[in-house]
Phi, psi and omega in degrees: 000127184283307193262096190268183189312292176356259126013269174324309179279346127007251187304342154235023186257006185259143173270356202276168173286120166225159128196149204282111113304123220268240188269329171235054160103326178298141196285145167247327172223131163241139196269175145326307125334305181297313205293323187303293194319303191288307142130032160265131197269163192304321214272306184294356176265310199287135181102344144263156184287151168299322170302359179260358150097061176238330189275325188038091189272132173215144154284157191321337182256023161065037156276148182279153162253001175288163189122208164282008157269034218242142192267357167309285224275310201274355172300293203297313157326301174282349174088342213236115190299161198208168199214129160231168147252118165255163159255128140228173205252118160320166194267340169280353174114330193289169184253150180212115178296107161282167148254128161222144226206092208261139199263144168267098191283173175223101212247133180029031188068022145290094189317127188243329137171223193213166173227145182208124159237138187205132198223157158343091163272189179201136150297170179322296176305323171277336150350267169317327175266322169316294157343300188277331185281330180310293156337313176281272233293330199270008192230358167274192171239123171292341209268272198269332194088351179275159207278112174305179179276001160313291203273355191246343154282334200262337207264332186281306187304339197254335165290336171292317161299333194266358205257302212286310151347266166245054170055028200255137195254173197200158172215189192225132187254132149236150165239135190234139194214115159322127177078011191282344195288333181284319184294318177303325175300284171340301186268332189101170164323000000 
């Protein structure tokens, strides 16, 4: 048995996407992760191959990968775990860019099958554009554009720090402008 209790239980305490196969492609286990990600449920997966065309695993120029591309067949040949960026197709049809990262087991120094845990990826760069807009919303006024009280403590703190370091001084301006609650009632934002 490739996958034993153990193993299962594993694979289904990871928030990461996993499931187990055994040496020739039938799916054995799919977790719970998988089932979010994909929106394919353990019943409808687990006894079948990947090859019956339910995930349609593709590379980035949209070549399929079953086959001699499948990144399952080359852990267990080689014995050796492997990382791809991949696509497979959602249970609603859209396609979703993975990481995916295939383990090979081994039962008495045999190939026995493989388990791939595999999540949503994203680059860096979008990452990053994610990151900055957050960053905006938590440190504007959504209203006006202006810098929140959010963004005037981190800007003091840091200003507090560069005077108490390298001596570099600094100061603070305010304004306050009377009646102004009456122009916002009137007028709007």
């Amino acid at each position: 048995m490739v996958l034993g209790v153990v193993c299962r239980c594993h694979l289904d305490s990871l928030f990461e996407a996993a499931y187990a196969l055994d040496a020739s492609g039938v799916i054995l286990h799919w977790n719970t992760s998988a089932e979010k990600l994909t929106g394919y449920s353990s019943a409808e997966v687990v006894g079948t191959k990947c090859s019956d065309g339910i995930l349609v695993h593709v590379d980035e120029k949209g070549r399929k990968l079953c086959g001699n591309r499948c990144p399952a067949r080359r852990a267990l040949d080689r014995l050796t775990p492997g990382e791809s960026i991949v696509y497979l197709k959602h249970r609603l049809g859209y396609r979703i860019r993975i990481k995916l990262r295939a383990v090979p087991v081994e039962r008495d120094g045999l190939p026995a099958g493989v388990i791939e845990y595999f999540d949503e990826y994203r680059s860096a760069v979008v990452l990053r554009k994610r990151l900055e807009a957050l960053e905006k919303l938590a440190m504007l006024d959504h209203l006006t554009g202006v810098g929140s009280r959010r963004l005037a403590q981190n800007v003091l703190s840091s200003s507090r720090a560069s005077l108490i370091r390298y001596g570099w001084g600094f100061g603070v301006a305010m304004l306050d402008i009377d009646g102004f609650k009456e122009v916002n009632d009137a007028l709007g934002h």
